[in-house]
PDB file of C-alpha atoms in Angstrom:
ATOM      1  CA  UNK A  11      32.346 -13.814-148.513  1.00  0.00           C
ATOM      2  CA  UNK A  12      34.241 -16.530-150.757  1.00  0.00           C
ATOM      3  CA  UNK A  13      32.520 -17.282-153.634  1.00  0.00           C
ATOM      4  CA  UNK A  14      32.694 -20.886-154.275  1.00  0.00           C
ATOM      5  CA  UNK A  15      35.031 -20.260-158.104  1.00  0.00           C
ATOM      6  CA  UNK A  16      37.000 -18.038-155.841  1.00  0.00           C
ATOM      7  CA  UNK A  17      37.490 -20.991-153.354  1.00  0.00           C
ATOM      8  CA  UNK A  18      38.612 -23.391-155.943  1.00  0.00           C
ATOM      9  CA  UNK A  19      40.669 -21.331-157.694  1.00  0.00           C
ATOM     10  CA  UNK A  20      42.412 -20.832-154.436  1.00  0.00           C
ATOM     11  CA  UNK A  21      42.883 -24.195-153.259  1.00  0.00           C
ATOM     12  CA  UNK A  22      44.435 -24.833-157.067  1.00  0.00           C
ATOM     13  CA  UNK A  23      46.653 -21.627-157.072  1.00  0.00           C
ATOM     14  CA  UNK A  24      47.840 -22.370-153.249  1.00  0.00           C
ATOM     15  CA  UNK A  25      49.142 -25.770-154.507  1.00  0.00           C
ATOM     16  CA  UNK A  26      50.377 -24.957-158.068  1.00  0.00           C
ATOM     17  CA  UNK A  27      52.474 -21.877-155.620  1.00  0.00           C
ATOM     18  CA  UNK A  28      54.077 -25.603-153.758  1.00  0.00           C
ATOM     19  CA  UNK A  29      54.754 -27.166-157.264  1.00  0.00           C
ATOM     20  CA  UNK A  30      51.685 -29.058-157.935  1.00  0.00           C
ATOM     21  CA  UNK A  31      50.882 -29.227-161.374  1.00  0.00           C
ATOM     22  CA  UNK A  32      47.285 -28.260-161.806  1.00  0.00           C
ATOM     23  CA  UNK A  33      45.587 -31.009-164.039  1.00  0.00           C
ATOM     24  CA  UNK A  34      42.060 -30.976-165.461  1.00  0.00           C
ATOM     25  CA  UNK A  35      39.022 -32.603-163.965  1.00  0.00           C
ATOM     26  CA  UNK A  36      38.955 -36.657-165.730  1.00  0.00           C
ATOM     27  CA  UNK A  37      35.342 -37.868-167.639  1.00  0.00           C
ATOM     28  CA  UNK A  38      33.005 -39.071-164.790  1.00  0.00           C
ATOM     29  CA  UNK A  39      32.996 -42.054-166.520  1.00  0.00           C
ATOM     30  CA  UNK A  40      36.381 -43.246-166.453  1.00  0.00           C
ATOM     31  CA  UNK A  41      38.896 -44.244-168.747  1.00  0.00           C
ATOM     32  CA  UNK A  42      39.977 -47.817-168.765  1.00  0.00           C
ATOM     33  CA  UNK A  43      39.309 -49.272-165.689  1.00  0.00           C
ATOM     34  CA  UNK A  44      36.532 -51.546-165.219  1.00  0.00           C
ATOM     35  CA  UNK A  45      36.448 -51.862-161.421  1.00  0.00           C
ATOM     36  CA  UNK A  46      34.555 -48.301-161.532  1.00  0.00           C
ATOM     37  CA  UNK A  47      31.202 -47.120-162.930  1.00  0.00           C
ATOM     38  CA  UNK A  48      31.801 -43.647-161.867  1.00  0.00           C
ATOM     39  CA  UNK A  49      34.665 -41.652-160.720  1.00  0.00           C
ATOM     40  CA  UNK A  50      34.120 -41.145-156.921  1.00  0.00           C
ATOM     41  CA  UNK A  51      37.338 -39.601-155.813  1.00  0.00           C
ATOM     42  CA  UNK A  52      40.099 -37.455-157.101  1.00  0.00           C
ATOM     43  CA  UNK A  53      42.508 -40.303-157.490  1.00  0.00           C
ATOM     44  CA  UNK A  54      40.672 -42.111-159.686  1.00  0.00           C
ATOM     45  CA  UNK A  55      42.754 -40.840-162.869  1.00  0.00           C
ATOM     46  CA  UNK A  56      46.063 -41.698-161.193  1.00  0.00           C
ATOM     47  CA  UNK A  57      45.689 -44.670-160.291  1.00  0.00           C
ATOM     48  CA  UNK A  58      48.387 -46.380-162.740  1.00  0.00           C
ATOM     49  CA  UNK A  59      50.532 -43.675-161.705  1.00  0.00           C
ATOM     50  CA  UNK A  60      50.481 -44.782-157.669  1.00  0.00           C
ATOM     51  CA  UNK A  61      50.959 -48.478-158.727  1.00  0.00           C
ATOM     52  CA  UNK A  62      54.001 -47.330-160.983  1.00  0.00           C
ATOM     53  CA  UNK A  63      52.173 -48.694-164.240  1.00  0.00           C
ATOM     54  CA  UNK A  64      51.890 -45.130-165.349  1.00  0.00           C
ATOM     55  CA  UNK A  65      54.614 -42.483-165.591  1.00  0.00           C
ATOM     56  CA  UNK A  66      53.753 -38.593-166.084  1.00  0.00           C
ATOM     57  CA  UNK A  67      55.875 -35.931-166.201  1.00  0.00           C
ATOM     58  CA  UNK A  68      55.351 -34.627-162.937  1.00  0.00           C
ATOM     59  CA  UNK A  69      55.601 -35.802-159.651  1.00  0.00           C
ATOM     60  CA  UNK A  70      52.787 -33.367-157.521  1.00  0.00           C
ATOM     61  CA  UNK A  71      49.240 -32.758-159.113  1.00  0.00           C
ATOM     62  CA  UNK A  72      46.432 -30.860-157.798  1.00  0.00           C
ATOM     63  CA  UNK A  73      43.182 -30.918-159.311  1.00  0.00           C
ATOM     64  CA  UNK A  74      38.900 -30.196-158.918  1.00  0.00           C
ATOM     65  CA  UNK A  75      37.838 -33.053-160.067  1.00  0.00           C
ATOM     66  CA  UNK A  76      33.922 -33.966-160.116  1.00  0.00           C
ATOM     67  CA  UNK A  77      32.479 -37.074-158.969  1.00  0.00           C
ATOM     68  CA  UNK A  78      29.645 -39.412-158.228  1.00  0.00           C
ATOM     69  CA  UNK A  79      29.000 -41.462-155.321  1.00  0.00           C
ATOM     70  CA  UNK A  80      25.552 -43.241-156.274  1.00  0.00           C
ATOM     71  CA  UNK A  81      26.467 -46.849-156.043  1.00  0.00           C
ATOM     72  CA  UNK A  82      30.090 -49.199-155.186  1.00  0.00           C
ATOM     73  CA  UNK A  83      31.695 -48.773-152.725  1.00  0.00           C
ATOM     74  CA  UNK A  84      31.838 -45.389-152.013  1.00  0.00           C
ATOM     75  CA  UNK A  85      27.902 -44.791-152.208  1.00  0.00           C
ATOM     76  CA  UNK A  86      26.055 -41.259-150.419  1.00  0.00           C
ATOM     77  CA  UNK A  87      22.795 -42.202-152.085  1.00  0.00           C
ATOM     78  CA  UNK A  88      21.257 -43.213-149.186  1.00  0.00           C
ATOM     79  CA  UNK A  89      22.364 -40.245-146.994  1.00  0.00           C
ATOM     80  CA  UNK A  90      21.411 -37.393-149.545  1.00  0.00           C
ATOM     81  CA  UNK A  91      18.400 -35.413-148.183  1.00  0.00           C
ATOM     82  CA  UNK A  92      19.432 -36.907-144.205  1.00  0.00           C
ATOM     83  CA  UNK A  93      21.921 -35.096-143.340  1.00  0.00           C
ATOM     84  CA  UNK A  94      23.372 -31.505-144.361  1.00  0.00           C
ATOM     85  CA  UNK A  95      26.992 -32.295-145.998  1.00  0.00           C
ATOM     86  CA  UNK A  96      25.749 -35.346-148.340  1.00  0.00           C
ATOM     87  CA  UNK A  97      26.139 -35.681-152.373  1.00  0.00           C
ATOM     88  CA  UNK A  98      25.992 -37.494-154.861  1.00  0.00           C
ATOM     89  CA  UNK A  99      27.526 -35.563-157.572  1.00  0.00           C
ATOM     90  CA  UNK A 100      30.018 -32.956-156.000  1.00  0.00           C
ATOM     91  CA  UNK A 101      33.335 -31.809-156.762  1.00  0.00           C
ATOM     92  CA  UNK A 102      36.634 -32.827-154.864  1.00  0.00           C
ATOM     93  CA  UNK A 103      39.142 -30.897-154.295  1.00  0.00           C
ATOM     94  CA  UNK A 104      42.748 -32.799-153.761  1.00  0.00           C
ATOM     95  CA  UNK A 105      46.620 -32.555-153.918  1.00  0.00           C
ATOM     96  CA  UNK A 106      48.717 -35.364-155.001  1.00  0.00           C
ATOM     97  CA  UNK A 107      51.869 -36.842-154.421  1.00  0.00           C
ATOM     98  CA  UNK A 108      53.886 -39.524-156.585  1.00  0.00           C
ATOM     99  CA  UNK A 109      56.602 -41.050-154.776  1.00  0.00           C
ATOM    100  CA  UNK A 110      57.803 -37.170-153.794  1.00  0.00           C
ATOM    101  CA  UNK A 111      56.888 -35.845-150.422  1.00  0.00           C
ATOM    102  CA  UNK A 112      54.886 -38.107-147.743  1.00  0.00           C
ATOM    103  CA  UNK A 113      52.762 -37.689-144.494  1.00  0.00           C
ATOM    104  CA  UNK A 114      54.923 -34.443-142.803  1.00  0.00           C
ATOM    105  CA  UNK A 115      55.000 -32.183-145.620  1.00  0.00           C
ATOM    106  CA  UNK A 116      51.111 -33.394-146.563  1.00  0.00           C
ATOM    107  CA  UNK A 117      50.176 -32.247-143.098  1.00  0.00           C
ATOM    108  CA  UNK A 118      51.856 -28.812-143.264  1.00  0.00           C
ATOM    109  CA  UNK A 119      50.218 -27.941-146.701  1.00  0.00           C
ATOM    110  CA  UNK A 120      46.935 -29.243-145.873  1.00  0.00           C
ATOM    111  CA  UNK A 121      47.135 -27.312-142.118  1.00  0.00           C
ATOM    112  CA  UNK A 122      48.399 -24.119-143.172  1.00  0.00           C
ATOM    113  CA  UNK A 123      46.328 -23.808-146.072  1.00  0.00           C
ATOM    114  CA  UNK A 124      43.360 -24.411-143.634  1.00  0.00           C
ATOM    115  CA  UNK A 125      44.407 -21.928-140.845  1.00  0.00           C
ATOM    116  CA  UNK A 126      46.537 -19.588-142.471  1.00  0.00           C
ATOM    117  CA  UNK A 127      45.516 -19.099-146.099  1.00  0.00           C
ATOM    118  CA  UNK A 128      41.756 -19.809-145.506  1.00  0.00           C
ATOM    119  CA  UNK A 129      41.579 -18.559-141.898  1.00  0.00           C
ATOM    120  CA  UNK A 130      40.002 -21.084-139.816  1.00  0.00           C
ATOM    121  CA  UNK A 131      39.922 -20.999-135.833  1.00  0.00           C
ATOM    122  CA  UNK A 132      42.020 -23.375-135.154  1.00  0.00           C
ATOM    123  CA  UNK A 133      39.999 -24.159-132.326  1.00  0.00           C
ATOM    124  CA  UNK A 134      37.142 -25.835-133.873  1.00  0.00           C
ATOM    125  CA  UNK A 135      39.298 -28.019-136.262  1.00  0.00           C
ATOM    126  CA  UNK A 136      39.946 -31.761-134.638  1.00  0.00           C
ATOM    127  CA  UNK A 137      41.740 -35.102-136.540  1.00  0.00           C
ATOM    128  CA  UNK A 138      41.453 -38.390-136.772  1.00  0.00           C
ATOM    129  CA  UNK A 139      44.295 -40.780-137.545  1.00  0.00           C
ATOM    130  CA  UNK A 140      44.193 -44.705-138.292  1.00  0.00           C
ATOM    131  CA  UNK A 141      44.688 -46.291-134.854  1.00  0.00           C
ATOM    132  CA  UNK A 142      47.828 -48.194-135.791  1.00  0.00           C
ATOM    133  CA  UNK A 143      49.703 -44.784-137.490  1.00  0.00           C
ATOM    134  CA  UNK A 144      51.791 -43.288-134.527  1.00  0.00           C
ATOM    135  CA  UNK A 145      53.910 -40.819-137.014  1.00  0.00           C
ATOM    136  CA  UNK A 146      50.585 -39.287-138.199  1.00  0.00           C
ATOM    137  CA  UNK A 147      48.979 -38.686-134.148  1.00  0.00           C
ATOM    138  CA  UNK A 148      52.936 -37.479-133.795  1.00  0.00           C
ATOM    139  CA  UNK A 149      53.299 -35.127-136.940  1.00  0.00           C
ATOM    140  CA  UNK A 150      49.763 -33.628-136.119  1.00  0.00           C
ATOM    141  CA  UNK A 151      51.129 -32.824-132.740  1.00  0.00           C
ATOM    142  CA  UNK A 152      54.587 -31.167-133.358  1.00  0.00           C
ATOM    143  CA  UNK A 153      53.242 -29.208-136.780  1.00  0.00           C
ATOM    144  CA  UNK A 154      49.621 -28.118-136.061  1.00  0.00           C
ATOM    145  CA  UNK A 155      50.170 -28.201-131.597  1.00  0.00           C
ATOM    146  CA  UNK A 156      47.145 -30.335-131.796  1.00  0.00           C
ATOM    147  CA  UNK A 157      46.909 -31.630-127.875  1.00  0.00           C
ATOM    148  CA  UNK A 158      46.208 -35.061-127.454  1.00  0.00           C
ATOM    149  CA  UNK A 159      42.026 -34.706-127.116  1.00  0.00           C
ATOM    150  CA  UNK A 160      41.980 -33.660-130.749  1.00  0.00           C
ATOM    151  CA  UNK A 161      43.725 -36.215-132.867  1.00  0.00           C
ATOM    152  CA  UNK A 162      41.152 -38.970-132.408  1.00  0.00           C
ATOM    153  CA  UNK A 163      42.255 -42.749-132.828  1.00  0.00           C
ATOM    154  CA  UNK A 164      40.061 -44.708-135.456  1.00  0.00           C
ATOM    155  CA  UNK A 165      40.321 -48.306-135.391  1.00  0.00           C
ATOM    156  CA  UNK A 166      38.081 -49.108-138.249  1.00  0.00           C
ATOM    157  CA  UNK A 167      37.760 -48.793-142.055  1.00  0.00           C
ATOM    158  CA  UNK A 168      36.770 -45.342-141.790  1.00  0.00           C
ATOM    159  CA  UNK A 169      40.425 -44.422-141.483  1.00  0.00           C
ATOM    160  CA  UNK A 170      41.972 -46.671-143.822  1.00  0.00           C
ATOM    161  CA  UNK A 171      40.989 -45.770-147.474  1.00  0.00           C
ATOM    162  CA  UNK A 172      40.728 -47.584-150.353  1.00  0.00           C
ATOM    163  CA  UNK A 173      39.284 -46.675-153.820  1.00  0.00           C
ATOM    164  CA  UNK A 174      37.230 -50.225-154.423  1.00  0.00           C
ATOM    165  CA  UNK A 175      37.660 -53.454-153.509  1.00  0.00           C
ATOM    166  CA  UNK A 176      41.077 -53.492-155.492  1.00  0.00           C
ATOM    167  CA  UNK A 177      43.842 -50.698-156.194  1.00  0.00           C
ATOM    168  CA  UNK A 178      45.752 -48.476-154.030  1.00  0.00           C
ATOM    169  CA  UNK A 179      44.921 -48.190-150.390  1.00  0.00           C
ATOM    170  CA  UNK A 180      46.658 -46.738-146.773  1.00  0.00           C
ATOM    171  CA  UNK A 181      45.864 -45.066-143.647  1.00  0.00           C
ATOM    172  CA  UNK A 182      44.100 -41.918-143.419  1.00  0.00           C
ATOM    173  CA  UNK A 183      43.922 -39.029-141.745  1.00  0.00           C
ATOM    174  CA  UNK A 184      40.371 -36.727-141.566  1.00  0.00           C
ATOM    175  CA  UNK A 185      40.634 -32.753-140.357  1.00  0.00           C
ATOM    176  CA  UNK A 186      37.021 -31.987-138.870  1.00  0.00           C
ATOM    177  CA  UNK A 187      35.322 -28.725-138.084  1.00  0.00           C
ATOM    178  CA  UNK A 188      33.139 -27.936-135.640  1.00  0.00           C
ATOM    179  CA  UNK A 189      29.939 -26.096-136.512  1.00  0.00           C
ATOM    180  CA  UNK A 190      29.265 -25.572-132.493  1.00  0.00           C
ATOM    181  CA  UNK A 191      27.304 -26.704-129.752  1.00  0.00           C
ATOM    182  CA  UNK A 192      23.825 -25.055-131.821  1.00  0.00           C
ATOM    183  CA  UNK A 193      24.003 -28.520-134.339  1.00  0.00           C
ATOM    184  CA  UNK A 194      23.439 -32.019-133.554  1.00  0.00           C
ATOM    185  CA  UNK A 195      26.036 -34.242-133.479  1.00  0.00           C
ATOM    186  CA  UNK A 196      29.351 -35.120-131.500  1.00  0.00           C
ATOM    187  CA  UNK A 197      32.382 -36.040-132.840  1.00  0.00           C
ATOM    188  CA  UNK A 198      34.108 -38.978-134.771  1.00  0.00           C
ATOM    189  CA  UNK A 199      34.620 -41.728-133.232  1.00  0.00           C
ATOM    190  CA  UNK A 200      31.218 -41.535-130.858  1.00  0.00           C
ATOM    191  CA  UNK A 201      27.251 -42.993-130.321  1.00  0.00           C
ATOM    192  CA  UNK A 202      26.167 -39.395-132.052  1.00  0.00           C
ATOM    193  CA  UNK A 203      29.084 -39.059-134.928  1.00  0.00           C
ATOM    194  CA  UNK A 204      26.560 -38.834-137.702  1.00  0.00           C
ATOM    195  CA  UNK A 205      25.125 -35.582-136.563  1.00  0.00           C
ATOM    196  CA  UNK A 206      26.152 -32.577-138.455  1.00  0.00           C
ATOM    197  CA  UNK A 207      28.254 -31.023-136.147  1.00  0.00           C
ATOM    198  CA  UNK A 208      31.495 -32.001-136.349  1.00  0.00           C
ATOM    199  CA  UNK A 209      31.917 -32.044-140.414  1.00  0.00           C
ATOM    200  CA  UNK A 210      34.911 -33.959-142.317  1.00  0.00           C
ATOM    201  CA  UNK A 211      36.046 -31.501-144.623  1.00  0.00           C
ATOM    202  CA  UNK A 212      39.725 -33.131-145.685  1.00  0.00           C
ATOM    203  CA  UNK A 213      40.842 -36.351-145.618  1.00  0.00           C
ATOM    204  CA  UNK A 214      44.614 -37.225-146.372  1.00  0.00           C
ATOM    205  CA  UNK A 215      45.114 -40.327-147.170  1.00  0.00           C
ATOM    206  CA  UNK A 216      48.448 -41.893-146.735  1.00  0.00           C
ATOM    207  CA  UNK A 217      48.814 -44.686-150.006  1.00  0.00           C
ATOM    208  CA  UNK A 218      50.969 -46.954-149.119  1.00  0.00           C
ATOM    209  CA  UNK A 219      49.963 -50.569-149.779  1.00  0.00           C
ATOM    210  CA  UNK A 220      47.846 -52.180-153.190  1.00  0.00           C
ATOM    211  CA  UNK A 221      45.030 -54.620-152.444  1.00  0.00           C
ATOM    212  CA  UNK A 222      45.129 -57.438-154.594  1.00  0.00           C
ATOM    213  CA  UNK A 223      42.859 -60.194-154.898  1.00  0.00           C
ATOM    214  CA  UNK A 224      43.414 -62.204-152.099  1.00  0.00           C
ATOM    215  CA  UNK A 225      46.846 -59.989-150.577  1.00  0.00           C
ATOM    216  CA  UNK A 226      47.993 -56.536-149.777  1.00  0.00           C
ATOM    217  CA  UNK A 227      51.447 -55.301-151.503  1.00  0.00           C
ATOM    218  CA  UNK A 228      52.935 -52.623-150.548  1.00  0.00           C
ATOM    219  CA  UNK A 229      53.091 -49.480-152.950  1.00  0.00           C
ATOM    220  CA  UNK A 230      56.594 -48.870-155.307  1.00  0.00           C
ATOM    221  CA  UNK A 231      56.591 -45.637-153.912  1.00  0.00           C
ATOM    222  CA  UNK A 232      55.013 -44.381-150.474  1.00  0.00           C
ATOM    223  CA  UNK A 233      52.732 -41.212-152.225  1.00  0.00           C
ATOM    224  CA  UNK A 234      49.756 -38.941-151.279  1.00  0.00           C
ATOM    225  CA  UNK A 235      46.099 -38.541-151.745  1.00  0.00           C
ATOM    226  CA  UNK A 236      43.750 -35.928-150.265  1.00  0.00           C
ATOM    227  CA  UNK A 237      40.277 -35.266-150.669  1.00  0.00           C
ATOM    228  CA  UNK A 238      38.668 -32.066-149.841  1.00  0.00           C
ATOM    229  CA  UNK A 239      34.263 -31.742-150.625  1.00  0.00           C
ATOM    230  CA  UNK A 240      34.354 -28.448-152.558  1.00  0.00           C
ATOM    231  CA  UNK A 241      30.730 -27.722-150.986  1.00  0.00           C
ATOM    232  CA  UNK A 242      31.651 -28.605-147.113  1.00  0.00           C
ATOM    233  CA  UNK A 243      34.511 -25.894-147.325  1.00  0.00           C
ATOM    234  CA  UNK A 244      32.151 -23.916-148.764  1.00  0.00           C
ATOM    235  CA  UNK A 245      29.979 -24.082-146.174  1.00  0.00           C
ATOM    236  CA  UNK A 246      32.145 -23.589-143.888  1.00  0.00           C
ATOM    237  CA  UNK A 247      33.690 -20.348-145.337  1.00  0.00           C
ATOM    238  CA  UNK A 248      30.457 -19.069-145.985  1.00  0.00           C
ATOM    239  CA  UNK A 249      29.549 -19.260-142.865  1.00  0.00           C
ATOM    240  CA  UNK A 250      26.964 -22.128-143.572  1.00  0.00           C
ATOM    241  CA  UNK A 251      26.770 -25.334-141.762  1.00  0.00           C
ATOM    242  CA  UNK A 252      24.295 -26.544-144.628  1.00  0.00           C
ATOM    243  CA  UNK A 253      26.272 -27.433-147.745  1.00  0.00           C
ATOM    244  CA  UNK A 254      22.597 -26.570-149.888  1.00  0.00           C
ATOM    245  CA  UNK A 255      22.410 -22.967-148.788  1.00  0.00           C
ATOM    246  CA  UNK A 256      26.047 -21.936-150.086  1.00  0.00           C
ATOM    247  CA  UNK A 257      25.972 -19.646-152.870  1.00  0.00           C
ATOM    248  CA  UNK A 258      26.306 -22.446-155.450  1.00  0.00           C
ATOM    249  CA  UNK A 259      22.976 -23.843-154.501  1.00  0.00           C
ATOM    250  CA  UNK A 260      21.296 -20.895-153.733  1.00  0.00           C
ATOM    251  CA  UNK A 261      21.924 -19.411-156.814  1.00  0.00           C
ATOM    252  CA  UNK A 262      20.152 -22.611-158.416  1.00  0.00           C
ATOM    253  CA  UNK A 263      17.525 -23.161-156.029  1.00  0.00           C
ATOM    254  CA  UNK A 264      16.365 -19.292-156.432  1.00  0.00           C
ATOM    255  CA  UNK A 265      16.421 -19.386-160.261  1.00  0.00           C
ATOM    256  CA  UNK A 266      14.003 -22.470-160.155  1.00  0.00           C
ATOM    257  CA  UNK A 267      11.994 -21.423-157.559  1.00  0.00           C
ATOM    258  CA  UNK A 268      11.134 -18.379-159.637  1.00  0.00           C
ATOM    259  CA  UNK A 269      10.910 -20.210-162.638  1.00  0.00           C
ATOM    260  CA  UNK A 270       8.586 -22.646-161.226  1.00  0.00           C
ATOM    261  CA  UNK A 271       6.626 -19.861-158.842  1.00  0.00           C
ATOM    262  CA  UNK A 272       7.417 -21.744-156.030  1.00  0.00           C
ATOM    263  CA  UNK A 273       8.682 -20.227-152.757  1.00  0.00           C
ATOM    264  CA  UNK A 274      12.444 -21.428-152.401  1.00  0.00           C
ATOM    265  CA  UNK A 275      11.967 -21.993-148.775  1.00  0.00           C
ATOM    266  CA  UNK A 276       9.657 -23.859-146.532  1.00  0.00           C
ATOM    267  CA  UNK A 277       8.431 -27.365-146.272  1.00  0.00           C
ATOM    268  CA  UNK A 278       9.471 -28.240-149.794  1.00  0.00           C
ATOM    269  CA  UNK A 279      12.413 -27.120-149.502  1.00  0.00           C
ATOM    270  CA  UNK A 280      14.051 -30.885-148.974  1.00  0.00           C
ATOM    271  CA  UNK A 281      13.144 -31.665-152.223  1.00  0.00           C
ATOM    272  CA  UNK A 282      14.290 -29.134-153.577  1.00  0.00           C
ATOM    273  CA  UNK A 283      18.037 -29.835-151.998  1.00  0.00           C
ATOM    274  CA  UNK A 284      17.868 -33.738-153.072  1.00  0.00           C
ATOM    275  CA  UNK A 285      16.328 -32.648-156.834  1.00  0.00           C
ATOM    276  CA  UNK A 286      19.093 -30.781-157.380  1.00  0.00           C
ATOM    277  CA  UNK A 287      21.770 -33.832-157.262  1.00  0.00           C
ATOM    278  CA  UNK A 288      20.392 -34.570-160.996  1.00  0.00           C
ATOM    279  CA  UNK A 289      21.345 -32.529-164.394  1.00  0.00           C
ATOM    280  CA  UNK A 290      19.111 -29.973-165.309  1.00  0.00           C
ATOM    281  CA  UNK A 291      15.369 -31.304-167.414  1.00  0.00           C
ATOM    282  CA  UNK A 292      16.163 -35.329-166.034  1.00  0.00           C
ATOM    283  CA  UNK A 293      13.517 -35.011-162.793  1.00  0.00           C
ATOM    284  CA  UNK A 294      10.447 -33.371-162.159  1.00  0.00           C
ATOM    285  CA  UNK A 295       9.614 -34.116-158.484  1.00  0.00           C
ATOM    286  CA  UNK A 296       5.962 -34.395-157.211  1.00  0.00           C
ATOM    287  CA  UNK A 297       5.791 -33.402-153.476  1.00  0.00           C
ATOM    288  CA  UNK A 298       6.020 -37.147-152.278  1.00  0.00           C
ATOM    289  CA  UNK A 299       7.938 -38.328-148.937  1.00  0.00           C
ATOM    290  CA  UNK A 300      11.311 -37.336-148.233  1.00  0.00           C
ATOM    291  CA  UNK A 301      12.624 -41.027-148.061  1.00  0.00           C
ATOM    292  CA  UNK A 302      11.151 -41.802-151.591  1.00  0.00           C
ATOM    293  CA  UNK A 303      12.577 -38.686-153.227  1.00  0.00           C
ATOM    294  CA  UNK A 304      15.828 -40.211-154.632  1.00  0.00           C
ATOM    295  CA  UNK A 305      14.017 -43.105-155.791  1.00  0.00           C
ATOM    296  CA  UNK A 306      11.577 -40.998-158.046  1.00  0.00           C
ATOM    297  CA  UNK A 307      14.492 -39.029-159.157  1.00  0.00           C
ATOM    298  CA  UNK A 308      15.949 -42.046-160.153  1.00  0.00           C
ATOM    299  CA  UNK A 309      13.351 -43.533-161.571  1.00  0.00           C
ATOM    300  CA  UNK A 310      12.750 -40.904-163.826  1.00  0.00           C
ATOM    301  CA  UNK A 311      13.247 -41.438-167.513  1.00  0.00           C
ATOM    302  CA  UNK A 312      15.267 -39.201-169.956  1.00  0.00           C
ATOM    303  CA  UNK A 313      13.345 -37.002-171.964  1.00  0.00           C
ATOM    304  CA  UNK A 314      13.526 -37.965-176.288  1.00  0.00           C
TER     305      UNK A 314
END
């Protein structure tokens, strides 16, 4: 089994081996922009560099970076404790692109890293593109075989990403696996998506345009942006389809559970799963309703 340092070190090592240059993880809290309480995706940090404000010495970046998604636009708070794949502090794994390479050669990393270096059956992964993007339902087909059933059309927002209300934005593209016919769910783009079956695990995004107040410009340079939750490949290399019981987790969960002399498993164990989205000595939950847990977590003040 991949430990979960092994499988970041290999995502970072596969993509500094393609001339990425790996750059450290930015303050959750980010640096001059005011649009953003937290950092909630990988880009965050370059975000001068897409709209050419910023120049850095490279032109490909790969990096771990940790977020939070407990508010804005980009908010799991709601979902944490629902479903089996939710956060709200997790760490993203992406690969970056300034102006260099552009959807084909983002699609062959991201597929042969999935299927070759990390060895997933290629017959449980499945892809959505933005409804409008021909070249990406095209470049899915001739470089991964995909047949037609498996790159999924998505008309809506959920396939055209943007970091907040303003900044960089474009069509995306989402590579799915498919935890089998044992888990509820079905797959993107139907009635039952929200199940946990059929689990977004990357999601290439294709920057191309900057939303301004009131207009949408298109980009200086046509670059890259990909997003991969750190805990859903986990899961999924673990042989998990529940992102809390991946070694990670479990190694937390057990040490409190034995510091607390409470069983790790059994009808608690939601709580435990949603407690541990806050640092270490901020929450002490009470065994209260699963819907009110991440209020009482929230609500909990900092100790002097």
């Amino acid at each position: 089994m991949q430990t979960t340092n092994e499988i970041r070190s290999a995502f970072l090592d596969y993509f500094a081996r393609h001339g990425h240059e790996a750059v450290a993880s930015s303050p959750l809290v980010p640096r001059n922009d005011p649009t953003l309480l937290f950092t909630n995706a990988g880009m965050v940090q370059f975000k001068n560099v897409f709209t050419g404000v910023e120049k850095r010495p490279y032109r490909r970046a790969v990096t771990a970076q940790k977020c939070v998604r407990a508010g804005g636009k980009h908010n799991d708070l709601e979902n944490v404790g629902y479903t089996a794949r939710h956060h709200t502090f997790f760490e993203m794994l992406g690969n970056f692109s300034f102006g260099d390479y552009f959807k084909e050669l983002a699609i062959e990393l991201a597929w042969n890293l999935v299927v070759r270096e990390f060895g997933l059956n290629r017959d449980r992964l499945l892809v959505t593109v933005y409804s409008e993007d021909d070249d990406a339902a095209r470049l899915w087909a001739k470089i991964a075989g995909l047949p037609e059933s498996r790159i999924i059309r998505i008309a809506t927002s959920d396939n055209f990403w943007a970091m907040g209300d303003i900044g960089p934005c474009g069509p995306c593209s989402e590579i799915f696996y498919d935890h089998g016919e044992g888990i509820p769910g079905g797959p993107p783009g139907s009635p039952d998506e929200d199940g946990d079956r059929f689990i977004e695990i990357w999601n290439l995004v294709f920057m191309q345009f900057e939303q301004l107040p009131g207009e949408r410009v298109p980009l200086p340079r046509p670059s890259i942006d990909t997003g991969m939750g750190l805990e859903r490949i986990a899961a999924v290399l673990q042989g998990k389809h529940d992102n809390y019981d991946i070694d990670l987790f479990r190694s937390l969960i057990l040490a409190s559970a034995e510091a607390s002399g409470v069983a790790p498993d059994g009808p608690q164990a939601v709580l435990g799963a949603a407690a541990m989205q806050v640092p270490a000595g901020l929450a002490q939950v009470r065994q209260v309703p699963h819907e009110t847990v991440e209020q009482q977590v929230l609500s909990t003040q900092l100790p002097d």
